[in-house]
XYZ file of C-alpha atoms in Angstrom:
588
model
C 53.617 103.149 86.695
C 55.667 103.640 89.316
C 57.767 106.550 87.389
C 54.698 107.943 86.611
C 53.059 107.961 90.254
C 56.611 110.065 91.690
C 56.217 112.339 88.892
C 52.538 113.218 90.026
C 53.590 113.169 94.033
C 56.453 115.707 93.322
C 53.819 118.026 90.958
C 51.421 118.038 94.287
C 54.244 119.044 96.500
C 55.051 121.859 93.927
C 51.921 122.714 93.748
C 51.642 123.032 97.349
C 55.213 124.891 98.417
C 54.138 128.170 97.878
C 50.642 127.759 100.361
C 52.820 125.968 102.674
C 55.199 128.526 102.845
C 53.072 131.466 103.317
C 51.118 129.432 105.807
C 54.083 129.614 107.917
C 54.328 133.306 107.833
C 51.264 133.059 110.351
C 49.522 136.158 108.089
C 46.268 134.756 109.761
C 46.872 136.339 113.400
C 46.417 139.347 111.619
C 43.136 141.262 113.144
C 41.637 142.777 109.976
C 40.900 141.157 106.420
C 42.073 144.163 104.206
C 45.589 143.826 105.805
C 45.783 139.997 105.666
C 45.047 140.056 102.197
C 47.093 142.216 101.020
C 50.097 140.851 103.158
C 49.522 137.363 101.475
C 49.268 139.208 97.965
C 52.530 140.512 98.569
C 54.344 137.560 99.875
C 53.475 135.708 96.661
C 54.725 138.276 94.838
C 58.353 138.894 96.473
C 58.283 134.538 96.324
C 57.714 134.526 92.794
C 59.965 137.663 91.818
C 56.877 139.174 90.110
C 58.048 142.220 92.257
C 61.471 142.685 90.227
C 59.563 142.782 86.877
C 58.394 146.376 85.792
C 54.769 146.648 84.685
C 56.313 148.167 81.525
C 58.645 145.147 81.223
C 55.783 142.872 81.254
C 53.985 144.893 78.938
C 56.888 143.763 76.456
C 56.961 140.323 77.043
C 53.309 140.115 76.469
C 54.082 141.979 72.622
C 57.432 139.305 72.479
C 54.793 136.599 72.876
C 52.346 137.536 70.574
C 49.640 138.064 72.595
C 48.707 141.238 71.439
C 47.285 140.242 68.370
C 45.003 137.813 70.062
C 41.642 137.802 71.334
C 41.165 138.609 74.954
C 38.554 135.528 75.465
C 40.862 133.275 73.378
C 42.565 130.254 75.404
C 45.832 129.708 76.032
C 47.329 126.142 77.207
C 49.760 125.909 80.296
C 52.722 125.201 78.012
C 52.569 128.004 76.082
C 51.854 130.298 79.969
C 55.223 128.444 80.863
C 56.986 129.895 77.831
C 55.707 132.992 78.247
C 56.634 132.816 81.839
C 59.895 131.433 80.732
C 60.926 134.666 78.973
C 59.780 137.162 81.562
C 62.513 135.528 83.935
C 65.016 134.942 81.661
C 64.686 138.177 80.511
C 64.969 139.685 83.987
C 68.175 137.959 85.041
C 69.558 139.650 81.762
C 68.584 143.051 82.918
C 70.427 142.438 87.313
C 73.621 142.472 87.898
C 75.372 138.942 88.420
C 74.992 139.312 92.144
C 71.585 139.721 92.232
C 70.597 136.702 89.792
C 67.510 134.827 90.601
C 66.774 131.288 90.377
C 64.771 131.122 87.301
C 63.001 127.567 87.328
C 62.110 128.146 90.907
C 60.388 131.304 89.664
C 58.722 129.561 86.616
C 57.034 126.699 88.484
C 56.028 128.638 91.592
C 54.222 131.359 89.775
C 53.390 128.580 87.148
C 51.598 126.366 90.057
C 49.973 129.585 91.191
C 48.546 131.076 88.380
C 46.830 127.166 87.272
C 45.224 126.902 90.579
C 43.893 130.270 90.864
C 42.572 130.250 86.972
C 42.141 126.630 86.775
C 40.871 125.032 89.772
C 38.877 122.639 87.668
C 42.116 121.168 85.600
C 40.826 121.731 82.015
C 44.975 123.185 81.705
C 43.542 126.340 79.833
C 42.636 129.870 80.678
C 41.804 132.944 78.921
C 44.614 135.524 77.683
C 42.308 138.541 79.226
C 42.745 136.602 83.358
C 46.024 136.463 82.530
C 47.386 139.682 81.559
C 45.013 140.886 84.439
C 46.783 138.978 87.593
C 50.422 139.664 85.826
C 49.636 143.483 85.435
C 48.187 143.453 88.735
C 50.812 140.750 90.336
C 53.950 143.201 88.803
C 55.894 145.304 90.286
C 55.793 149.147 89.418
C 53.629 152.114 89.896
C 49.598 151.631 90.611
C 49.109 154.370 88.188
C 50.883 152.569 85.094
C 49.093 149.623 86.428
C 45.532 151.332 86.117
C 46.062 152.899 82.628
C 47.053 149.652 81.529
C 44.244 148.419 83.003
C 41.935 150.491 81.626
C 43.655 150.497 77.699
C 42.061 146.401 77.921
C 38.816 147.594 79.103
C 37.861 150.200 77.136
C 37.224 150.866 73.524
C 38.639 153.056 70.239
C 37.118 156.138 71.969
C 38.438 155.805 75.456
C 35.233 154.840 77.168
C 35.277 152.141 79.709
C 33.104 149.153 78.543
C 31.059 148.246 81.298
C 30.953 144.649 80.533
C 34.570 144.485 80.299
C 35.252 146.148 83.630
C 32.943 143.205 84.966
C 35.194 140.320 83.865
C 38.118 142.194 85.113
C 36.557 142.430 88.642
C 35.914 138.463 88.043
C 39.340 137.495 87.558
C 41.234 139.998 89.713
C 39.581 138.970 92.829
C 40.328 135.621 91.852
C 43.638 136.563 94.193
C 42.211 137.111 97.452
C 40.375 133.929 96.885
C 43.201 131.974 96.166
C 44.962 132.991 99.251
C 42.004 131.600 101.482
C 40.557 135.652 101.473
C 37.246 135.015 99.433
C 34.494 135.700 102.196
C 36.018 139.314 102.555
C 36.880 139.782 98.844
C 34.635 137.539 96.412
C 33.209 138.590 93.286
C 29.195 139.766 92.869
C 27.017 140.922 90.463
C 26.683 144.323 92.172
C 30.831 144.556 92.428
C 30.592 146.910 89.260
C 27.797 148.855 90.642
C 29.766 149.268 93.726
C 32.963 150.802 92.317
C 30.247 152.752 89.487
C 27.138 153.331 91.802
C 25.807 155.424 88.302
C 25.742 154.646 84.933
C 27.467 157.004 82.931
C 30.716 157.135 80.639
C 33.540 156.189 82.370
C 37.104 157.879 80.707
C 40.133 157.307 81.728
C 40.550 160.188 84.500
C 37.034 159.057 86.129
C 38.239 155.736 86.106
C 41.954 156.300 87.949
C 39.966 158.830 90.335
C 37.720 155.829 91.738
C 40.213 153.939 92.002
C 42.773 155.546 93.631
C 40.516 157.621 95.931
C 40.593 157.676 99.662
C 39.346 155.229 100.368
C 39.118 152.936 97.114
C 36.407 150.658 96.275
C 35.579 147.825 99.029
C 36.172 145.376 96.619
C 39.469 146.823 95.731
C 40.882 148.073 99.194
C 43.240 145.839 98.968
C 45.098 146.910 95.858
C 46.901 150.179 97.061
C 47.425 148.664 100.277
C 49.704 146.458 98.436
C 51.477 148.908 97.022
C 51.893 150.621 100.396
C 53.371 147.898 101.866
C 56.234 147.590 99.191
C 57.082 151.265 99.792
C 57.212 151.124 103.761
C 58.948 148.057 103.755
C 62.633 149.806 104.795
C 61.180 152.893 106.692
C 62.194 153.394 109.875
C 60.342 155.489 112.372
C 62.212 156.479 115.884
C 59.114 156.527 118.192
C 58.709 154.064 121.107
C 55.894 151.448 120.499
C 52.955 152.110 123.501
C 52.136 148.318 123.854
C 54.865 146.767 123.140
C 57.208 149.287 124.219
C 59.939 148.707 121.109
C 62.023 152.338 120.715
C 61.865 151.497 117.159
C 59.401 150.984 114.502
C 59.876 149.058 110.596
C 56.808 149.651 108.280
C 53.712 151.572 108.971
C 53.242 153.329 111.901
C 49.068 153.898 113.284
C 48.917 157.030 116.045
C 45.078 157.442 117.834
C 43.101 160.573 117.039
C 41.498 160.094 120.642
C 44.326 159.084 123.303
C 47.375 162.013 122.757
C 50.436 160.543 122.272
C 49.401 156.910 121.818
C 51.142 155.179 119.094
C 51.483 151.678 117.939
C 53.891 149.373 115.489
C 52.046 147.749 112.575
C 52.860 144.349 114.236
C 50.790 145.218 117.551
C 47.925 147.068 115.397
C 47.671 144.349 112.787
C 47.012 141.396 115.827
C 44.576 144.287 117.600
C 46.715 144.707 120.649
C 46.241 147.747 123.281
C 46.834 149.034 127.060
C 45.434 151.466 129.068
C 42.678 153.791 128.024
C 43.411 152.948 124.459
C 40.659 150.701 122.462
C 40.631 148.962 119.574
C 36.992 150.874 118.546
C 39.472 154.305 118.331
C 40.196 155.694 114.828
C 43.942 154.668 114.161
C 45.627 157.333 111.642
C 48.312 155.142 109.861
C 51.920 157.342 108.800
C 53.926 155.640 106.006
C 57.135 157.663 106.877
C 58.597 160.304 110.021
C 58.860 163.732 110.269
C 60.753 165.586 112.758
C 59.062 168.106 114.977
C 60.501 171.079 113.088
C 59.701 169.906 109.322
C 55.792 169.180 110.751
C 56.072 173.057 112.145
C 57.025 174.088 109.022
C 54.825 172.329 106.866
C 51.698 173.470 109.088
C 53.182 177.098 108.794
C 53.243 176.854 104.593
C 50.062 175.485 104.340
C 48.569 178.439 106.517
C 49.926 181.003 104.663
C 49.225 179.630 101.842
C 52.908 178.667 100.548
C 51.567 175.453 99.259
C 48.597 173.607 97.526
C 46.131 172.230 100.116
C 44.831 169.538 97.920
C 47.425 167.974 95.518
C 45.155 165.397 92.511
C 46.186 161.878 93.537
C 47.343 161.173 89.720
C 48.053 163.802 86.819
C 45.179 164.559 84.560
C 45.268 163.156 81.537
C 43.095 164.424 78.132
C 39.591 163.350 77.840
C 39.325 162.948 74.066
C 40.833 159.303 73.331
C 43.655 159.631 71.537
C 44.919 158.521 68.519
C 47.494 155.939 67.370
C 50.944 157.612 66.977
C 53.074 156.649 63.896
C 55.221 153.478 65.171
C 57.197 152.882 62.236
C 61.088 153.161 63.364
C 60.012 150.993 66.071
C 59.449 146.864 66.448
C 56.095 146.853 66.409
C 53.344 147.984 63.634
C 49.758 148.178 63.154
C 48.476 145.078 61.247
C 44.792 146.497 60.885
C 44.516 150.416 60.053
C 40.702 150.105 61.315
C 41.515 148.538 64.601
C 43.544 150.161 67.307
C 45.552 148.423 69.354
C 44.937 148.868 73.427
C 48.753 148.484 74.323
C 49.880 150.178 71.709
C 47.842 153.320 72.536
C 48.753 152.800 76.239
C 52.121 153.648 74.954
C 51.469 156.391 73.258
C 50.171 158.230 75.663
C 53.242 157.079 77.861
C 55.245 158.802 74.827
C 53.119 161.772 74.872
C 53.322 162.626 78.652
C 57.013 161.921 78.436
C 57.085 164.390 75.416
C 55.161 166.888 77.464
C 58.132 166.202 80.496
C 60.535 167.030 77.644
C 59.015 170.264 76.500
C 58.926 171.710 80.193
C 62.323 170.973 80.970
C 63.189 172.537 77.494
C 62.025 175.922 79.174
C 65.276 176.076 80.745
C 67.345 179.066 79.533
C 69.670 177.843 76.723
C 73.239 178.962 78.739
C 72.164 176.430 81.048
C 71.933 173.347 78.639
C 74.705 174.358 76.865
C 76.766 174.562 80.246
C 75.543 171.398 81.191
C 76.304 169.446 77.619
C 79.911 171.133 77.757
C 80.293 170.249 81.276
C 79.624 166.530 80.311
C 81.954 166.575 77.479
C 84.761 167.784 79.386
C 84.650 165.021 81.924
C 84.072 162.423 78.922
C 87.382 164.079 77.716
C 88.886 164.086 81.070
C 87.796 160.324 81.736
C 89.523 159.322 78.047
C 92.672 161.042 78.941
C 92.886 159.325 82.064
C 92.333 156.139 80.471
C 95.391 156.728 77.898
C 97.316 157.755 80.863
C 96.914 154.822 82.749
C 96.961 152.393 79.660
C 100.893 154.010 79.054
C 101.734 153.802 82.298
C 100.679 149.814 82.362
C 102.688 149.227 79.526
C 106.018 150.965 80.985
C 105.592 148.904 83.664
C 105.651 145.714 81.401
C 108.664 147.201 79.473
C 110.773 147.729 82.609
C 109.582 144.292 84.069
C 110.932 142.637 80.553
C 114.073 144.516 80.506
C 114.867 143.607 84.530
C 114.025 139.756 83.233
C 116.585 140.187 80.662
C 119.306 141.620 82.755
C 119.033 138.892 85.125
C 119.449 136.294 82.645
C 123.343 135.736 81.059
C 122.967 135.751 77.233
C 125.935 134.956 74.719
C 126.105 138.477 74.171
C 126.745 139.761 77.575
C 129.591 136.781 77.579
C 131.390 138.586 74.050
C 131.637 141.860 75.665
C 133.811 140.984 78.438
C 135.235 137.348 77.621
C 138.108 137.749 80.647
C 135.778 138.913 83.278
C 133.290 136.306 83.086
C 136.374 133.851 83.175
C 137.810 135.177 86.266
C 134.324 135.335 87.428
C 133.964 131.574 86.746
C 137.154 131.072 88.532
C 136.150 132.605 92.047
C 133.065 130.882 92.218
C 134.751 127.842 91.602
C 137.322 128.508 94.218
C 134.492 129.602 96.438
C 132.686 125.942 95.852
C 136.165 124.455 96.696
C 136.576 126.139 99.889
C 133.256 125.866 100.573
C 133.333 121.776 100.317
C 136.812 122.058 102.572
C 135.095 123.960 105.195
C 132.320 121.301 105.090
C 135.012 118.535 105.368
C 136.929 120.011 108.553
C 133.631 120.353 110.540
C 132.926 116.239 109.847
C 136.556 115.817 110.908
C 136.357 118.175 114.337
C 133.018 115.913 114.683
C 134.385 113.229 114.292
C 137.564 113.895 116.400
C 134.911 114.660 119.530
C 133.417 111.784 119.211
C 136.674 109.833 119.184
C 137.844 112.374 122.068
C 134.868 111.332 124.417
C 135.904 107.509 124.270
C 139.108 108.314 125.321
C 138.024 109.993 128.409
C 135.494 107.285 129.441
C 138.479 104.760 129.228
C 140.399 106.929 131.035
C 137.751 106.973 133.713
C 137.140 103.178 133.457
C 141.288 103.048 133.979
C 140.789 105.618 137.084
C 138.244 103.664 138.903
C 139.736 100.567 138.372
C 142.996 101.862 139.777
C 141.296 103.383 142.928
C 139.209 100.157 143.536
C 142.663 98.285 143.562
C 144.661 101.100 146.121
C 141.679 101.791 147.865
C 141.111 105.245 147.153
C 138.606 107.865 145.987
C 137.949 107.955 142.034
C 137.368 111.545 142.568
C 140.882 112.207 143.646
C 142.360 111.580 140.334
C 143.856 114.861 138.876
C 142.188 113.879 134.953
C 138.674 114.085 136.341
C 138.222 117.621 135.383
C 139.554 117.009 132.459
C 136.845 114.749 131.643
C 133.716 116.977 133.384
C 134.690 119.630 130.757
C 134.746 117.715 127.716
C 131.721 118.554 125.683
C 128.540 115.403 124.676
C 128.182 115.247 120.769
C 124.907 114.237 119.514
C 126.245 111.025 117.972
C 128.049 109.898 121.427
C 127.339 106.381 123.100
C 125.080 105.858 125.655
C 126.801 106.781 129.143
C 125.925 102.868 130.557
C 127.662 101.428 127.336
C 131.577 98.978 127.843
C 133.426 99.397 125.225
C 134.709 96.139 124.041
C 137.589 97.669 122.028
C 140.867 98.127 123.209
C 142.772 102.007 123.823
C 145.203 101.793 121.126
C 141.935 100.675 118.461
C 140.106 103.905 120.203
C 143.432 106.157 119.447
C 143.266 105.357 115.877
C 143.636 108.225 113.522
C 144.325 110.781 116.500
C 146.908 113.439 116.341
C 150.538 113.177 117.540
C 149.056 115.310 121.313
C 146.951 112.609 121.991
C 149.142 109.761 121.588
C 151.903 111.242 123.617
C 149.102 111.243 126.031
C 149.238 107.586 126.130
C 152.363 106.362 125.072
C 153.761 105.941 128.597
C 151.060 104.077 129.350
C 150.313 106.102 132.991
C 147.732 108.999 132.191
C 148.095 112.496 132.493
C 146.458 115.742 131.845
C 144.808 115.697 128.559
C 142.976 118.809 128.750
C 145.800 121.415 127.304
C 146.894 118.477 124.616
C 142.836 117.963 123.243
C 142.464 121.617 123.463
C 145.304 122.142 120.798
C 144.018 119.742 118.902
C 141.079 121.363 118.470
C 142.449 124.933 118.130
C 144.489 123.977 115.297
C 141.097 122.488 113.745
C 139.989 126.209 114.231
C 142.198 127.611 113.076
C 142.009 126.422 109.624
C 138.396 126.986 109.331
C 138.962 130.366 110.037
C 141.000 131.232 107.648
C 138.578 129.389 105.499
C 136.263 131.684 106.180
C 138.001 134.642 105.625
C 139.067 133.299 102.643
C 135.598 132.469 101.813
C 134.282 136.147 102.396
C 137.208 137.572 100.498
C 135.980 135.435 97.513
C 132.708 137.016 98.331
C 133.265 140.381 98.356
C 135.102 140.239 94.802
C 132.406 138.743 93.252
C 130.059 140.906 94.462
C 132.648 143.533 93.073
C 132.876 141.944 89.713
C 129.351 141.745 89.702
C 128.974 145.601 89.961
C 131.727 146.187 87.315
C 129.318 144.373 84.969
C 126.222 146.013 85.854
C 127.906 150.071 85.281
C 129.275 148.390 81.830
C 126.085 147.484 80.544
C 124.398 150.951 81.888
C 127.272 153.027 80.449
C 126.951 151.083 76.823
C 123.110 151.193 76.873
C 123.250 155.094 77.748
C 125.626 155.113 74.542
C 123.473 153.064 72.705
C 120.265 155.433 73.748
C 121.376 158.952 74.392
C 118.064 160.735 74.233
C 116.180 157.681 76.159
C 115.514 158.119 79.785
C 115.126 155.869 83.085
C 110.920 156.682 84.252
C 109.406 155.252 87.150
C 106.176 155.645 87.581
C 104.250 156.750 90.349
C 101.252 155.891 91.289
């Protein structure tokens, strides 16, 4: 019970993320209900990802899931919406780059939780495939003019007439939306919605139908549609005109300037919230811009259109044919025609996509011929240029790897490289053993000079302990005594006793394993200038280790010299061995 009561806490909190969420964008401070609306419309959408999927792409999954063989008023449960929803994501991800990957449950139950309590506010956990191809068509990203004629291919019948009736339940569940997004007062469905968009009864084709819809304005009912679509496309535009209210030199989105007060222009943020200064007031018509133009392109647009350089009026869609037309032959595609006597609406949708892209085709096909063929040998000699590259820069990798194999082997001895010159590699052997003998000598003398210092500097502080005991019996000054510069110069090794220290050891134990110098020093017992005696002692230390030294860098020098030798053999007998075979570096 307990299980089952967190399971149904975390569903409400689902449930309720995506309301909470765009109740913290504050979209209610905004002044006027069309804008509001379609602000919250479009915050779902970016939430959900709906705008990453292509109308056309959802047009697929619907034909993946089988739902074009079904009946528009037939049910679906919420599992099988999930799966469908399921494979609208997953199939997105497949389509961005890795960088750009969405999270794909996130997506599912957000849209998932949306779409149930706009469609099913009662909880029967059904809903009608017609409601909801209509809020995923409309919901989609991609153009409002594919959106339409898809539209209008599930409200219509086999001879391209709109079917009043149909239209009606479309207006019922599409303005399901602004009701679910707390925007029903302004936008709810009534009986005379259809007779607002269609004020006379007459038959509707598909040209009448996109021209009502994406007039200037649209229907009431629908205002908020196109506005939608605006707002995805002004998103990133950036106007350079100071702000009059709230004086920003910069302007993101739309941009509204006053057809009354010259020169007054405001930011869609101070418009939306109904802010204004001076002789401004909000009761002045507000033109709103969707992108900039310079001075000089607004001069010379103004000068083409007077003289007549351009069309004054451009259609707001292309005109498509009247005559409703028929199903095109399918067969090297997926999908087929399970019923010869009944049409399919999608399936016609795309064939007119096919035919207007055929009709693209055959205008660009007016082209002269030299300039097609220049173009299709232009591409083939960069796709040749681009595959010679590629060889290029596959041989140069692998000369690389050759050389860096070959310098592996050379640095490695081998039995073979020991054959070809038995006697050099001996003496070779031999000087770097006499090189680790010297080497271990060298190391040997330095302990012994250290060692010789340390024994040095008792010496002298027994020598000073004599001094001072000799002046404290005569009387005099210790710093008379000839040997006390002797001892200021001697140097402190880093192993010496601490200067406060007795020694408890007698002279002759502290002169043990000295040199002949030193014990002359003290063998008549009175003391006497040690610092010429200790300085030979430590000269003839030296001494030896430089000749060590030399030694040692002689040693050096003809190995390095052997080494050499070696190297010029092994060039010389591969040149033999591969006359006709040359050194390459490459360069990059």
């Amino acid at each position: 019970m307990i299980e089952e009561g967190s399971k149904s806490s975390k569903s409400m909190v689902e449930k309720r993320q995506l309301f909470m969420e765009m109740r913290a964008q504050n979209f209610d401070v905004i002044r006027l209900s069309t804008y509001r609306t379609a602000c919250k419309l479009r915050f779902v959408q970016k939430r959900c990802n709906l705008h990453l999927v292509d109308v056309w792409n959802m047009i697929e999954a619907f034909r993946d899931n089988g739902l074009s063989t079904l009946d528009l008023n037939a049910e679906i449960n919420v599992s099988r919406l999930e799966t469908i929803l399921s494979s609208i994501f997953y199939q997105l991800n497949k389509r961005l780059p890795t960088t750009h990957q969405i999270n794909v449950e996130q997506s599912i139950g957000l849209l998932l939780n949306f779409i149930v309590a706009t469609y099913d506010s009662e909880g029967h956990g059904k809903l009608t495939v017609f409601a909801m191809k209509a809020m995923l068509a409309t919901m989609c990203g991609g153009k409002i003019l594919d959106k339409l004629r898809y539209i209008f291919s599930q409200i219509s019948d086999s001879n391209g007439v709109m079917v009043f009736a149909k239209f009606d339940q479309f207006l019922r569940e599409v303005l399901k939306l602004p009701t679910a997004v707390f925007e029903g007062p302004s936008f709810g469905y009534t009986e005379h919605s259809v007779r607002t968009c269609f004020p006379q009864q007459k038959k509707i084709l598909l040209n009448t139908f996109l021209d009502v819809l994406m007039a200037d304005p649209p229907p009431q009912y629908l205002v908020w549609l196109p506005l939608m679509h605006r707002l995805a496309n002004v998103e990133n535009v950036f106007h350079p005109v100071e702000c009059s209210y709230c004086r920003s030199e910069s302007m993101m989105g739309f941009r509204y300037r006053c057809q009354q007060c010259h020169g007054y222009q405001l930011c869609q943020s101070c418009f939306w919230r109904g802010h204004a200064s001076g002789p401004h007031s909000n009761q002045h018509q507000m033109k709103e811009h969707s992108s900039w133009k310079s001075p000089a392109k607004k001069l010379s647009h103004a000068i083409s259109k007077s003289l007549g350089c351009m069309p004054i009026g451009e259609p707001p869609h292309p005109v498509f044919p009247e005559a409703a037309e028929r199903h095109q032959d399918l067969a090297h595609t997926t999908s087929t025609l399970e019923s010869p006597s009944r049409l399919d609406e999608e399936h016609r949708l795309i064939a007119r996509y096919a035919a207007r892209l055929a009709a693209e085709a055959s205008n660009s096909t007016q082209c002269p011929p030299t300039d097609l063929s220049f173009n299709f040998d232009a591409n083939k000699q960069q796709r040749q240029l681009i595959a010679e590259l590629e060889n290029k820069n596959r041989e140069i990798l692998q000369e690389i790897q050759r050389l860096r194999l070959e310098h592996e082997q050379a640095s490695q001895p081998t039995p073979e490289k020991a054959q070809q010159n038995p006697t050099l590699l001996a003496e070779l052997r031999l000087l770097r053993h006499r090189k680790d003998e010297l080497e271990r000598r060298m190391s040997a003398l330095q302990e012994s000079r250290r060692e010789l210092m340390v024994q040095l500097e008792g010496l002298m502080r027994l020598l000073k302990d004599e001094e001072q005991k000799q002046a404290a019996q005569t009387g005099g000054s210790p710093h008379s005594s000839p040997s006390h510069s002797a001892s200021c110069t001697m140097p402190m090794p880093i192993r010496s006793t601490s200067a406060g220290s007795t020694p408890t050891h007698t002279p002759q134990d502290c002169l043990a394993g000295v040199g002949d110098d030193v014990l002359d020093a003290f063998s008549q017992g009175v003391p006497r200038n040690l610092r010429n005696d200790l300085l030979v002692a430590a000269d003839s230390i030296t001494n030896t280790m430089s000749s060590l030294v030399k030694e040692l860098h002689s040693v050096d020098d003809r190995l390095e010299e052997e080494e050499e030798n070696m190297r010029n053999g092994r060039e010389k007998v591969s040149s033999l061995k591969h006359p006709g075979k040359r050194h390459f570096t490459p360069s990059f």
